[in-house]
Short mmCIF file of C-alpha atoms in Angstrom, two decimals:
data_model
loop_
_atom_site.label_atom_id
_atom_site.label_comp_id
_atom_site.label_asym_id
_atom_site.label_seq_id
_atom_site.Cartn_x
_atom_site.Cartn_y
_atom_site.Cartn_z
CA UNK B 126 0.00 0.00 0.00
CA UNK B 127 2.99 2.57 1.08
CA UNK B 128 6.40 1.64 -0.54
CA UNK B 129 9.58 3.86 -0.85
CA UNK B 130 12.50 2.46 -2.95
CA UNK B 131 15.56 4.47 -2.42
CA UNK B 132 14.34 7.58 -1.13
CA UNK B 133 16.73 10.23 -0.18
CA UNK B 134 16.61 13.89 0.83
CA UNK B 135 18.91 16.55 1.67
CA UNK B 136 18.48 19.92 3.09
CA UNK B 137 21.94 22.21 2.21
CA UNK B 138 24.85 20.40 3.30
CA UNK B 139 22.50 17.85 5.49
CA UNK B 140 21.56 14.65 4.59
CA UNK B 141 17.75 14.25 5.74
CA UNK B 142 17.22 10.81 4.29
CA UNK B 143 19.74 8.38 3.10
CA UNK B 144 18.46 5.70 0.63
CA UNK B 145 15.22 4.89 1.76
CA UNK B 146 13.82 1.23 1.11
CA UNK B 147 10.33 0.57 2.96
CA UNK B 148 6.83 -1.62 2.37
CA UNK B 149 3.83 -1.23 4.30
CA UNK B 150 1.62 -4.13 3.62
CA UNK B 151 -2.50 -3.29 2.81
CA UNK B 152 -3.74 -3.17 6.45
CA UNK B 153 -0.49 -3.38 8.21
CA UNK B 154 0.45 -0.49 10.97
CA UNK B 155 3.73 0.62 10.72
CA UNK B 156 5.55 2.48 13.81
CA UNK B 157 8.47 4.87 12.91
CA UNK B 158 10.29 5.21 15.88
CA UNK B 159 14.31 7.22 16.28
CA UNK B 160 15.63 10.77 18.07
CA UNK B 161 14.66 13.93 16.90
CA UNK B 162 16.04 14.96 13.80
CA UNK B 163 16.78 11.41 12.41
CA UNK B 164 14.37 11.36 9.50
CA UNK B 165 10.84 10.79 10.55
CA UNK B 166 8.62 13.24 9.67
CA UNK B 167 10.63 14.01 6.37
CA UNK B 168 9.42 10.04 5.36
CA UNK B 169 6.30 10.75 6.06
CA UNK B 170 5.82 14.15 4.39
CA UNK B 171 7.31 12.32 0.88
CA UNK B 172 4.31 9.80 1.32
CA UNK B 173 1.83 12.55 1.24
CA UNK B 174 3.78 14.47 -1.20
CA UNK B 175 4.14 17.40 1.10
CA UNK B 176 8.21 16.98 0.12
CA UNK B 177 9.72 16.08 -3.18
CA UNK B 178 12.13 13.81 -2.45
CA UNK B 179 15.39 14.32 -4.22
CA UNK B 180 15.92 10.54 -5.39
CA UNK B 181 14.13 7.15 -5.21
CA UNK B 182 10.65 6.87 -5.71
CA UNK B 183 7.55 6.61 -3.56
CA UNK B 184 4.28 4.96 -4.09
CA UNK B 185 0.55 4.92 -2.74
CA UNK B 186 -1.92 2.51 -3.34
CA UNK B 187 -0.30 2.00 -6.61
CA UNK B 188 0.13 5.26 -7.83
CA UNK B 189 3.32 7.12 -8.10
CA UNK B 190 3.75 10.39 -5.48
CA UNK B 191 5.06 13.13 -7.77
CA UNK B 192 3.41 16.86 -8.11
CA UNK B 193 1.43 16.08 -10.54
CA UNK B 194 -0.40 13.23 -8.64
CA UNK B 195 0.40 14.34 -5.32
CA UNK B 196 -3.21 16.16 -4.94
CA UNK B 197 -5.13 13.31 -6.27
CA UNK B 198 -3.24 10.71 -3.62
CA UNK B 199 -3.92 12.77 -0.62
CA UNK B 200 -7.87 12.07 -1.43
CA UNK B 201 -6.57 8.53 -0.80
CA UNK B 202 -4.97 9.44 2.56
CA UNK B 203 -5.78 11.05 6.00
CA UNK B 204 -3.09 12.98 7.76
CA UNK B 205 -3.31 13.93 12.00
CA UNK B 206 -0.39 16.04 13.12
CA UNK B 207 0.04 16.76 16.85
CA UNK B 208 -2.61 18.58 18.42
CA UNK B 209 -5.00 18.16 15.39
CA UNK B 210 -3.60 20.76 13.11
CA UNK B 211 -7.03 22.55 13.12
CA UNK B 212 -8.29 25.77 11.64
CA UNK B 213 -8.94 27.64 14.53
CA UNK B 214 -11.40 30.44 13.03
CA UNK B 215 -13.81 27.05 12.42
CA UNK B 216 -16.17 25.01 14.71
CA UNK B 217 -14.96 21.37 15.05
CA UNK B 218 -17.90 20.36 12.58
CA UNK B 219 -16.25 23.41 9.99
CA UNK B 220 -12.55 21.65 10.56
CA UNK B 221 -14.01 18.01 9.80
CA UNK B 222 -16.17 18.93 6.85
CA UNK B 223 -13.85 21.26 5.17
CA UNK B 224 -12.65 19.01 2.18
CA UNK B 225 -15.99 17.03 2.49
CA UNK B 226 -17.80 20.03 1.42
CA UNK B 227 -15.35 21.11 -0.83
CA UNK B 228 -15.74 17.70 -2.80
CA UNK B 229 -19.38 17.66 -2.48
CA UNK B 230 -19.58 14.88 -0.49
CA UNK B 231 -23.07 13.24 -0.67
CA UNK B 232 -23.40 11.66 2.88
CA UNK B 233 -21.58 14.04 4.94
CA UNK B 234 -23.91 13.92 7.69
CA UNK B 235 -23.89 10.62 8.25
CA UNK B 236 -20.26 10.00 7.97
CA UNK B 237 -20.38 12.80 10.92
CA UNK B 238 -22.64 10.86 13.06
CA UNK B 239 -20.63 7.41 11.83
CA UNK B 240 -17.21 9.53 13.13
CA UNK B 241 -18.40 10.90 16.41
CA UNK B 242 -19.33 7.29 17.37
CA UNK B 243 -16.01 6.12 15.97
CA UNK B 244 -13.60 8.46 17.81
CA UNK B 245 -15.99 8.91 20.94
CA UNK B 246 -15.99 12.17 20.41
CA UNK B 247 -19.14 14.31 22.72
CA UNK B 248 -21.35 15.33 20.09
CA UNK B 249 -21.78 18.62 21.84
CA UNK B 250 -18.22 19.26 20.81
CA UNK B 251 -18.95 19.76 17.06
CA UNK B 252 -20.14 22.81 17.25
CA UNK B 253 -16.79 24.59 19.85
CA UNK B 254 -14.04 26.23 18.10
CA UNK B 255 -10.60 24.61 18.98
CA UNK B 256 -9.57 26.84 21.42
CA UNK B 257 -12.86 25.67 23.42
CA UNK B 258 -11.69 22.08 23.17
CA UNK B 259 -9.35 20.27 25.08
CA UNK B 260 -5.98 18.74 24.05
CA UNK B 261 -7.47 15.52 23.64
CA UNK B 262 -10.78 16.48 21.97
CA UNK B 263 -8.44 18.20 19.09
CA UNK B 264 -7.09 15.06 18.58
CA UNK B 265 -9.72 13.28 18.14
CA UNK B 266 -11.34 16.07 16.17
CA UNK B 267 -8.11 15.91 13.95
CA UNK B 268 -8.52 11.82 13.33
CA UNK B 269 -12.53 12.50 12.17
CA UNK B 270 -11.22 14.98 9.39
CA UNK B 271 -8.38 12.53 8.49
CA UNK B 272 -11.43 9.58 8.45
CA UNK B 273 -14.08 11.60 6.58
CA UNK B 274 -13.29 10.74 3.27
CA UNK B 275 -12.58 6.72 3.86
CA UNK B 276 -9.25 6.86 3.35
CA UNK B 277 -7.18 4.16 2.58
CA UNK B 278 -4.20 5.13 4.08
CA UNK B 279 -3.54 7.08 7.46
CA UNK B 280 -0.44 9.07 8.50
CA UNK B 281 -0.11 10.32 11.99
CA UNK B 282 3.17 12.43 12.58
CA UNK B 283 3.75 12.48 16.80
CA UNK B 284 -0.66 12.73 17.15
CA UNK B 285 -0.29 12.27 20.99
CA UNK B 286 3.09 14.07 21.74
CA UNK B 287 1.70 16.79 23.42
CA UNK B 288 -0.84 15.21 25.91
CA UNK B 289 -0.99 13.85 29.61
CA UNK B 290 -0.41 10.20 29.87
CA UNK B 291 -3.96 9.97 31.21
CA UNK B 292 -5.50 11.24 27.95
CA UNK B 293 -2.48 9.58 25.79
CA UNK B 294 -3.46 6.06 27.29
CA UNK B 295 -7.05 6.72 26.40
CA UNK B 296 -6.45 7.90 22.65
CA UNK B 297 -3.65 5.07 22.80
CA UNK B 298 -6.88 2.79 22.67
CA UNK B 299 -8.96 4.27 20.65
CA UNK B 300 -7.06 4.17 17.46
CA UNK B 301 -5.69 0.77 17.76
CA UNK B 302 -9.98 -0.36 17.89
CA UNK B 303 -10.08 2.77 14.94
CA UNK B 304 -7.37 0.82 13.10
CA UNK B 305 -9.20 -2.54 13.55
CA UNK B 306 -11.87 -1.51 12.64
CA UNK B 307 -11.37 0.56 9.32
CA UNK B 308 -8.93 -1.81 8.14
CA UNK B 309 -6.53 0.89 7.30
CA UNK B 310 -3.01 0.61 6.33
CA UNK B 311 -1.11 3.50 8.74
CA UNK B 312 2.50 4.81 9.42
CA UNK B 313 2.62 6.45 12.41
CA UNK B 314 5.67 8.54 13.99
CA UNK B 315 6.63 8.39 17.45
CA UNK B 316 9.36 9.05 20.10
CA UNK B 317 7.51 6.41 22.26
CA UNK B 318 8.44 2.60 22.18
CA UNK B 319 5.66 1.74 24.27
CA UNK B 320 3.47 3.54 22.17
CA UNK B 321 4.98 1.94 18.98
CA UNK B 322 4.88 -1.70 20.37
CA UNK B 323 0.80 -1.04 21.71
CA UNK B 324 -0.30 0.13 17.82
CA UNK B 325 2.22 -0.93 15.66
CA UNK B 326 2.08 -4.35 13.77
CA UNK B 327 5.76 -3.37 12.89
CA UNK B 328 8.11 -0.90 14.18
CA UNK B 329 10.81 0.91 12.27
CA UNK B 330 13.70 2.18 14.02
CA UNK B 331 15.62 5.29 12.27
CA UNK B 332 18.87 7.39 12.96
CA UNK B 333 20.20 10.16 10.99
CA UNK B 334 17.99 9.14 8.14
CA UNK B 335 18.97 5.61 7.87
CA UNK B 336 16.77 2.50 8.88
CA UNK B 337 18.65 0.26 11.60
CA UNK B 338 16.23 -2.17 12.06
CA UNK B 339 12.86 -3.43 11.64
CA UNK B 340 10.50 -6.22 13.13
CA UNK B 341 8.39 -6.23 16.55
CA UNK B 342 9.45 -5.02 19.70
CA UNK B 343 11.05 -9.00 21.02
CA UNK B 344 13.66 -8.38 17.49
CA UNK B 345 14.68 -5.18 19.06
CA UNK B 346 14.72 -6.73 22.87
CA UNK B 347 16.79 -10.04 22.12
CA UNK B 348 18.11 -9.33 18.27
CA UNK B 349 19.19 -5.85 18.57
CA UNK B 350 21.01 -5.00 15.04
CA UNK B 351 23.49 -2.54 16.20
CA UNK B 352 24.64 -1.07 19.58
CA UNK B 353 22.57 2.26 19.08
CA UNK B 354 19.11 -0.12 19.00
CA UNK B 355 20.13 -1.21 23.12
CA UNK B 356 21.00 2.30 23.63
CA UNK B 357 17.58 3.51 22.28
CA UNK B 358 15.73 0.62 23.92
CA UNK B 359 17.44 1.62 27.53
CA UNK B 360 16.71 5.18 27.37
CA UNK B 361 13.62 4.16 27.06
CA UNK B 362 12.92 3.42 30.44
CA UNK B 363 9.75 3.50 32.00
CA UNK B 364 8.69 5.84 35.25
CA UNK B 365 7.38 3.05 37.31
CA UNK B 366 11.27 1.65 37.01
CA UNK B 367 12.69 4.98 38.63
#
């Protein structure tokens, strides 16, 4: 459904991405997991065509990401960025029918009331601005506009970065049953293992824009593929271990 052969990307003198090879299966949730700065959301910006890359080529439900497909592949594919990315001068309803409306969308309405039970979002919230909504309602407000169209494909770039671990945990399970449920093929990014091992069917460990390893979270545990995937997996030490 995703797949990048050889994709690379440099900004000046820095190399972003080094030749890129990666498949997401049809209905498979990927995890992209690494430090700040190694690559992540430049991988998933090519996908949606939001960056050219500068070599390799990247693919979408079987159609080629370049700028002159890019607009028609992003009707194929819903995109949540931390804290929802919403307009704020529109009501939560404004922010999730925006392209809907655009489009012409027959069965908007219902794909609202289909949403709301999806994302357990409180119907009352529809009709707040974002500022009236909290951190966790965005989010969730952000995932209905990504879902409205039936996308095929989802890309989340760090959607729960900026909230509690009471409302992260609670999100946490809500898009893994969204996930099920749809049937969608998603590449997520996080700075979280935990969180990568709870959604992920696969994670996918970067630094400095190369891939170090792959597989589920027992490959990184027992099989590590270099010294920096122990390092990473130690730093990530839990607070109930303190």
């Amino acid at each position: 459904m995703i797949q990048l052969q050889g994709v690379t990307k440099r900004y000046g003198d820095r190399t972003a991405l080094h030749p890129i090879d990666l498949t997401v299966p049809e209905g498979e949730v990927t995890a992209l997991i690494g430090p700040s700065g190694c690559g992540k959301s430049t991988l998933i910006r090519t996908v949606l065509g939001l960056i050219e890359p500068d070599g390799g080529k990247v693919s979408v439900a079987g159609s080629e990401v370049i700028p002159a497909t890019a607009q028609e592949v992003r009707r194929k594919v819903g995109y949540v960025i931390q804290d929802g990315g919403l307009f704020p001068h529109l009501t939560a309803r404004e922010n999730v029918t925006l392209m809907a409306n655009h489009l012409g969308m027959a069965d908007a309405e219902k794909r609202i009331t289909e949403l709301v039970d999806l994302t357990r979002l409180p119907a009352d919230a529809l009709d707040r601005y974002p500022v009236e909504l909290s951190g966790g309602q965005r989010q969730r407000v952000g995932l209905m506009r990504a879902l409205m169209l039936r996308p095929k494909v989802l890309l989340l770039d760090e959607p729960l970065g900026a909230l509690d671990p009471l409302v992260r945990a609670a999100l946490q399970e809500d898009l893994k049953r969204v996930f099920g449920e749809d049937g969608l093929t998603v590449l997520f990014v996080t700075h979280d293992m935990g969180e990568a091992a709870f959604l992920g069917d696969r994670i996918v460990l970067l630094r400095d824009g190369k891939i170090v390893q792959q597989g589920a979270l027992d490959d990184f545990r027992t099989r590590p593929a270099d010294p920096f995937v122990t390092e990473f997996m130690n730093a990530q030490r839990p607070a109930v271990a303190l």
